[in-house]
PDB file of C-alpha atoms in Angstrom:
ATOM      1  CA  MET A  83       0.000   0.000   0.000  1.00  0.00           C
ATOM      2  CA  GLN A  84       1.440   3.362  -0.991  1.00  0.00           C
ATOM      3  CA  GLN A  85       2.227   5.847   1.779  1.00  0.00           C
ATOM      4  CA  ALA A  86       0.822   9.372   1.815  1.00  0.00           C
ATOM      5  CA  ASN A  87       3.152  12.210   0.814  1.00  0.00           C
ATOM      6  CA  SER A  88       3.202  15.749   2.251  1.00  0.00           C
ATOM      7  CA  SER A  89       3.962  17.265  -1.159  1.00  0.00           C
ATOM      8  CA  VAL A  90       0.822  15.738  -2.668  1.00  0.00           C
ATOM      9  CA  ALA A  91      -1.226  16.958   0.308  1.00  0.00           C
ATOM     10  CA  TYR A  92       0.079  20.510  -0.196  1.00  0.00           C
ATOM     11  CA  ILE A  93      -0.718  20.361  -3.915  1.00  0.00           C
ATOM     12  CA  LEU A  94      -4.263  19.267  -3.067  1.00  0.00           C
ATOM     13  CA  TRP A  95      -4.442  22.108  -0.540  1.00  0.00           C
ATOM     14  CA  CYS A  96      -3.667  24.528  -3.403  1.00  0.00           C
ATOM     15  CA  LEU A  97      -6.884  23.487  -5.127  1.00  0.00           C
ATOM     16  CA  CYS A  98      -8.628  25.876  -2.736  1.00  0.00           C
ATOM     17  CA  PHE A  99      -7.497  28.694  -5.053  1.00  0.00           C
ATOM     18  CA  PHE A 100      -9.831  27.155  -7.642  1.00  0.00           C
ATOM     19  CA  GLY A 101     -12.721  26.769  -5.176  1.00  0.00           C
ATOM     20  CA  ILE A 102     -12.128  23.097  -4.382  1.00  0.00           C
ATOM     21  CA  CYS A 103     -11.355  22.834  -0.671  1.00  0.00           C
ATOM     22  CA  GLY A 104     -10.642  19.839   1.543  1.00  0.00           C
ATOM     23  CA  GLY A 105      -8.642  17.744  -0.938  1.00  0.00           C
ATOM     24  CA  GLN A 106      -5.818  17.384   1.590  1.00  0.00           C
ATOM     25  CA  ARG A 107      -8.306  16.011   4.117  1.00  0.00           C
ATOM     26  CA  PHE A 108      -9.663  13.403   1.696  1.00  0.00           C
ATOM     27  CA  TYR A 109      -6.083  12.417   0.812  1.00  0.00           C
ATOM     28  CA  THR A 110      -5.151  11.857   4.459  1.00  0.00           C
ATOM     29  CA  GLY A 111      -8.240   9.724   5.112  1.00  0.00           C
ATOM     30  CA  GLN A 112     -10.305  12.340   6.932  1.00  0.00           C
ATOM     31  CA  VAL A 113     -13.396  12.027   4.788  1.00  0.00           C
ATOM     32  CA  THR A 114     -15.884  13.635   7.187  1.00  0.00           C
ATOM     33  CA  SER A 115     -13.847  16.801   7.675  1.00  0.00           C
ATOM     34  CA  GLY A 116     -13.048  16.741   3.947  1.00  0.00           C
ATOM     35  CA  LEU A 117     -16.751  16.909   3.170  1.00  0.00           C
ATOM     36  CA  ILE A 118     -17.211  19.728   5.686  1.00  0.00           C
ATOM     37  CA  TYR A 119     -14.333  21.655   4.088  1.00  0.00           C
ATOM     38  CA  PHE A 120     -15.727  20.987   0.613  1.00  0.00           C
ATOM     39  CA  PHE A 121     -19.199  22.318   1.404  1.00  0.00           C
ATOM     40  CA  THR A 122     -18.067  25.230   3.608  1.00  0.00           C
ATOM     41  CA  ILE A 123     -15.228  26.405   1.339  1.00  0.00           C
ATOM     42  CA  GLY A 124     -12.497  25.229   3.669  1.00  0.00           C
ATOM     43  CA  PHE A 125     -14.499  25.980   6.788  1.00  0.00           C
ATOM     44  CA  PHE A 126     -14.831  29.549   5.550  1.00  0.00           C
ATOM     45  CA  GLY A 127     -11.137  29.707   4.644  1.00  0.00           C
ATOM     46  CA  ILE A 128      -9.956  29.520   8.234  1.00  0.00           C
ATOM     47  CA  GLY A 129      -9.643  25.734   8.203  1.00  0.00           C
ATOM     48  CA  GLN A 130      -7.692  25.805   4.966  1.00  0.00           C
ATOM     49  CA  LEU A 131      -5.164  28.230   6.475  1.00  0.00           C
ATOM     50  CA  ILE A 132      -4.812  26.168   9.648  1.00  0.00           C
ATOM     51  CA  ASP A 133      -4.254  23.040   7.569  1.00  0.00           C
ATOM     52  CA  LEU A 134      -1.048  24.548   6.197  1.00  0.00           C
ATOM     53  CA  ALA A 135       0.490  23.786   9.597  1.00  0.00           C
ATOM     54  CA  LEU A 136      -1.449  20.557  10.202  1.00  0.00           C
ATOM     55  CA  ILE A 137      -0.689  18.743   6.932  1.00  0.00           C
ATOM     56  CA  PRO A 138       2.590  17.094   8.072  1.00  0.00           C
ATOM     57  CA  GLY A 139       0.867  15.636  11.143  1.00  0.00           C
ATOM     58  CA  MET A 140      -2.145  14.473   9.115  1.00  0.00           C
ATOM     59  CA  VAL A 141       0.176  12.737   6.623  1.00  0.00           C
ATOM     60  CA  ASP A 142       2.176  11.103   9.447  1.00  0.00           C
ATOM     61  CA  GLN A 143      -1.031   9.861  11.103  1.00  0.00           C
ATOM     62  CA  ARG A 144      -2.286   8.466   7.780  1.00  0.00           C
ATOM     63  CA  ASN A 145       1.019   6.695   7.147  1.00  0.00           C
ATOM     64  CA  LEU A 146       0.976   5.194  10.645  1.00  0.00           C
ATOM     65  CA  TYR A 147      -2.528   3.895   9.959  1.00  0.00           C
ATOM     66  CA  LEU A 148      -1.497   2.468   6.571  1.00  0.00           C
ATOM     67  CA  ARG A 149       1.545   0.741   8.099  1.00  0.00           C
ATOM     68  CA  GLY A 150      -0.755  -0.822  10.689  1.00  0.00           C
ATOM     69  CA  LEU A 151      -3.039  -2.151   7.945  1.00  0.00           C
ATOM     70  CA  GLN A 152      -0.139  -3.416   5.885  1.00  0.00           C
ATOM     71  CA  GLY A 153       1.391  -5.484   8.665  1.00  0.00           C
ATOM     72  CA  SER A 154       4.204  -6.719   6.411  1.00  0.00           C
ATOM     73  CA  GLY A 155       7.071  -5.473   4.336  1.00  0.00           C
ATOM     74  CA  THR A 156      10.384  -4.262   5.660  1.00  0.00           C
ATOM     75  CA  PRO A 157      10.819  -5.370   9.268  1.00  0.00           C
ATOM     76  CA  SER A 158      10.954  -2.471  11.689  1.00  0.00           C
ATOM     77  CA  VAL A 159      10.730  -1.798  15.381  1.00  0.00           C
ATOM     78  CA  ASN A 160       7.152  -0.572  14.903  1.00  0.00           C
ATOM     79  CA  GLN A 161       5.766  -3.852  13.581  1.00  0.00           C
ATOM     80  CA  SER A 162       3.484  -5.936  15.754  1.00  0.00           C
ATOM     81  CA  ILE A 163       3.941  -9.606  16.522  1.00  0.00           C
ATOM     82  CA  THR A 164       1.153 -11.939  15.437  1.00  0.00           C
ATOM     83  CA  LEU A 165      -0.119 -14.107  18.270  1.00  0.00           C
ATOM     84  CA  ASN A 166      -2.469 -17.014  18.426  1.00  0.00           C
ATOM     85  CA  ILE A 167      -5.298 -16.928  20.955  1.00  0.00           C
ATOM     86  CA  GLY A 168      -3.620 -19.860  22.714  1.00  0.00           C
ATOM     87  CA  ASP A 169      -0.527 -17.710  23.379  1.00  0.00           C
ATOM     88  CA  ILE A 170      -2.383 -15.155  25.508  1.00  0.00           C
ATOM     89  CA  PRO A 171      -2.372 -17.130  28.812  1.00  0.00           C
ATOM     90  CA  GLN A 172       1.397 -17.688  28.519  1.00  0.00           C
ATOM     91  CA  LEU A 173       1.954 -13.989  27.835  1.00  0.00           C
ATOM     92  CA  GLN A 174      -0.193 -13.059  30.797  1.00  0.00           C
ATOM     93  CA  GLN A 175       1.898 -15.264  33.061  1.00  0.00           C
ATOM     94  CA  LEU A 176       5.145 -13.788  31.695  1.00  0.00           C
ATOM     95  CA  GLN A 177       3.964 -10.219  32.163  1.00  0.00           C
ATOM     96  CA  GLY A 178       1.957 -10.778  35.339  1.00  0.00           C
ATOM     97  CA  ILE A 179      -1.201  -9.519  33.648  1.00  0.00           C
ATOM     98  CA  GLN A 180      -4.469 -10.717  35.039  1.00  0.00           C
ATOM     99  CA  PRO A 181      -7.223  -9.176  32.921  1.00  0.00           C
ATOM    100  CA  GLN A 182     -10.643  -8.947  34.426  1.00  0.00           C
ATOM    101  CA  PRO A 183     -13.132  -9.560  31.619  1.00  0.00           C
ATOM    102  CA  LEU A 184     -15.888  -6.991  31.507  1.00  0.00           C
ATOM    103  CA  SER A 185     -19.097  -8.865  30.942  1.00  0.00           C
ATOM    104  CA  THR A 186     -21.518  -5.968  30.553  1.00  0.00           C
ATOM    105  CA  GLY A 187     -21.707  -2.994  28.245  1.00  0.00           C
ATOM    106  CA  SER A 188     -20.936  -2.296  24.633  1.00  0.00           C
ATOM    107  CA  PRO A 189     -17.502  -3.094  23.180  1.00  0.00           C
ATOM    108  CA  MET A 190     -16.621   0.625  23.312  1.00  0.00           C
ATOM    109  CA  GLN A 191     -17.569   0.760  26.999  1.00  0.00           C
ATOM    110  CA  LYS A 192     -15.425  -2.320  27.656  1.00  0.00           C
ATOM    111  CA  LEU A 193     -12.544  -0.693  25.828  1.00  0.00           C
ATOM    112  CA  LEU A 194     -12.855   2.545  27.793  1.00  0.00           C
ATOM    113  CA  LYS A 195     -13.089   0.694  31.123  1.00  0.00           C
ATOM    114  CA  ALA A 196     -10.003  -1.335  30.249  1.00  0.00           C
ATOM    115  CA  ALA A 197      -8.138   1.854  29.327  1.00  0.00           C
ATOM    116  CA  LYS A 198      -9.110   3.411  32.639  1.00  0.00           C
ATOM    117  CA  GLU A 199      -7.739   0.375  34.503  1.00  0.00           C
ATOM    118  CA  HIS A 200      -4.447   0.711  32.604  1.00  0.00           C
ATOM    119  CA  ASN A 201      -3.879   4.441  33.167  1.00  0.00           C
ATOM    120  CA  GLY A 202      -5.352   5.368  29.790  1.00  0.00           C
ATOM    121  CA  GLN A 203      -2.959   3.245  27.722  1.00  0.00           C
ATOM    122  CA  LEU A 204      -3.717  -0.028  25.913  1.00  0.00           C
ATOM    123  CA  SER A 205      -1.924  -2.266  23.496  1.00  0.00           C
ATOM    124  CA  ILE A 206      -3.839  -4.027  20.753  1.00  0.00           C
ATOM    125  CA  ALA A 207      -3.517  -7.334  22.622  1.00  0.00           C
ATOM    126  CA  GLN A 208      -4.934  -5.799  25.807  1.00  0.00           C
ATOM    127  CA  ALA A 209      -7.839  -4.320  23.860  1.00  0.00           C
ATOM    128  CA  ALA A 210      -8.525  -7.759  22.354  1.00  0.00           C
ATOM    129  CA  MET A 211      -8.488  -9.427  25.780  1.00  0.00           C
ATOM    130  CA  TYR A 212     -10.912  -6.985  27.338  1.00  0.00           C
ATOM    131  CA  THR A 213     -13.356  -6.582  24.467  1.00  0.00           C
ATOM    132  CA  GLU A 214     -13.205 -10.243  23.366  1.00  0.00           C
ATOM    133  CA  LEU A 215     -13.601  -9.110  19.746  1.00  0.00           C
ATOM    134  CA  GLU A 216     -12.192 -10.743  16.620  1.00  0.00           C
ATOM    135  CA  SER A 217      -9.329  -8.834  15.009  1.00  0.00           C
ATOM    136  CA  GLU A 218     -11.404  -7.216  12.222  1.00  0.00           C
ATOM    137  CA  HIS A 219     -14.049  -5.969  14.658  1.00  0.00           C
ATOM    138  CA  LEU A 220     -11.340  -4.821  17.071  1.00  0.00           C
ATOM    139  CA  LYS A 221      -9.636  -2.803  14.309  1.00  0.00           C
ATOM    140  CA  GLU A 222     -12.956  -1.124  13.505  1.00  0.00           C
ATOM    141  CA  LEU A 223     -13.564  -0.367  17.190  1.00  0.00           C
ATOM    142  CA  LEU A 224     -10.092   1.142  17.665  1.00  0.00           C
ATOM    143  CA  GLN A 225     -10.466   3.173  14.455  1.00  0.00           C
ATOM    144  CA  GLU A 226     -13.803   4.471  15.727  1.00  0.00           C
ATOM    145  CA  ALA A 227     -12.239   5.370  19.098  1.00  0.00           C
ATOM    146  CA  THR A 228      -9.531   7.409  17.360  1.00  0.00           C
ATOM    147  CA  LYS A 229     -11.984   8.917  14.868  1.00  0.00           C
ATOM    148  CA  ILE A 230     -14.305  10.284  17.574  1.00  0.00           C
ATOM    149  CA  GLY A 231     -11.407  11.489  19.699  1.00  0.00           C
ATOM    150  CA  TYR A 232     -11.423   8.932  22.507  1.00  0.00           C
ATOM    151  CA  ALA A 233      -7.902   7.736  21.715  1.00  0.00           C
ATOM    152  CA  GLU A 234      -4.662   8.670  19.997  1.00  0.00           C
ATOM    153  CA  ILE A 235      -2.237   6.257  18.378  1.00  0.00           C
ATOM    154  CA  ASN A 236       1.398   6.436  19.471  1.00  0.00           C
ATOM    155  CA  ASN A 237       4.394   4.152  19.630  1.00  0.00           C
ATOM    156  CA  ASP A 238       5.918   2.909  22.870  1.00  0.00           C
ATOM    157  CA  PRO A 239       9.224   4.793  23.247  1.00  0.00           C
ATOM    158  CA  ASN A 240      11.075   1.663  24.402  1.00  0.00           C
ATOM    159  CA  THR A 241       9.675  -1.096  22.200  1.00  0.00           C
ATOM    160  CA  GLY A 242       8.125   0.833  19.315  1.00  0.00           C
ATOM    161  CA  ALA A 243       4.896  -1.148  19.683  1.00  0.00           C
ATOM    162  CA  ILE A 244       1.624   0.586  18.875  1.00  0.00           C
ATOM    163  CA  ARG A 245      -0.181   1.987  21.912  1.00  0.00           C
ATOM    164  CA  TYR A 246      -3.591   3.603  22.145  1.00  0.00           C
ATOM    165  CA  HIS A 247      -3.747   6.495  24.610  1.00  0.00           C
ATOM    166  CA  PHE A 248      -7.208   7.248  25.977  1.00  0.00           C
ATOM    167  CA  ASP A 249      -8.252  10.394  27.804  1.00  0.00           C
ATOM    168  CA  VAL A 250      -9.998   8.672  30.724  1.00  0.00           C
TER     169      VAL A 250
END
């Protein structure tokens, strides 16, 4: 999958001079705000100007998302390890993790409760343990959490593993 490029995003930003605003938002995967920019002429021009400073971060966030979807290619510190469900009890024993399954509530509520128990930070494996969702549904849930502003995606400074930081 091809990575997003800041130069392309800036070129799409320049389309605002021709009355087509929000191209940079569509390019970086922010379809909802892209539509808002398109119909409000770049959020009345103010959003377009602010995006001049935000484009590098939007491109970096999009590339992080695309690398997470790709899951293969050149090995790097940021890649995740694929585990089988049977490996989870052994990992829990190694790390001293004793998850307490949350039996009630929606998957999002389970995710938020788990994040609260872990000081607002969850790995993908922890999110899977607490929500008990299959990987595809878990990806959708985590994408929704980041989309609505519940979480941010970062990398662990020591291991490089993907971490979701929740404001709980």
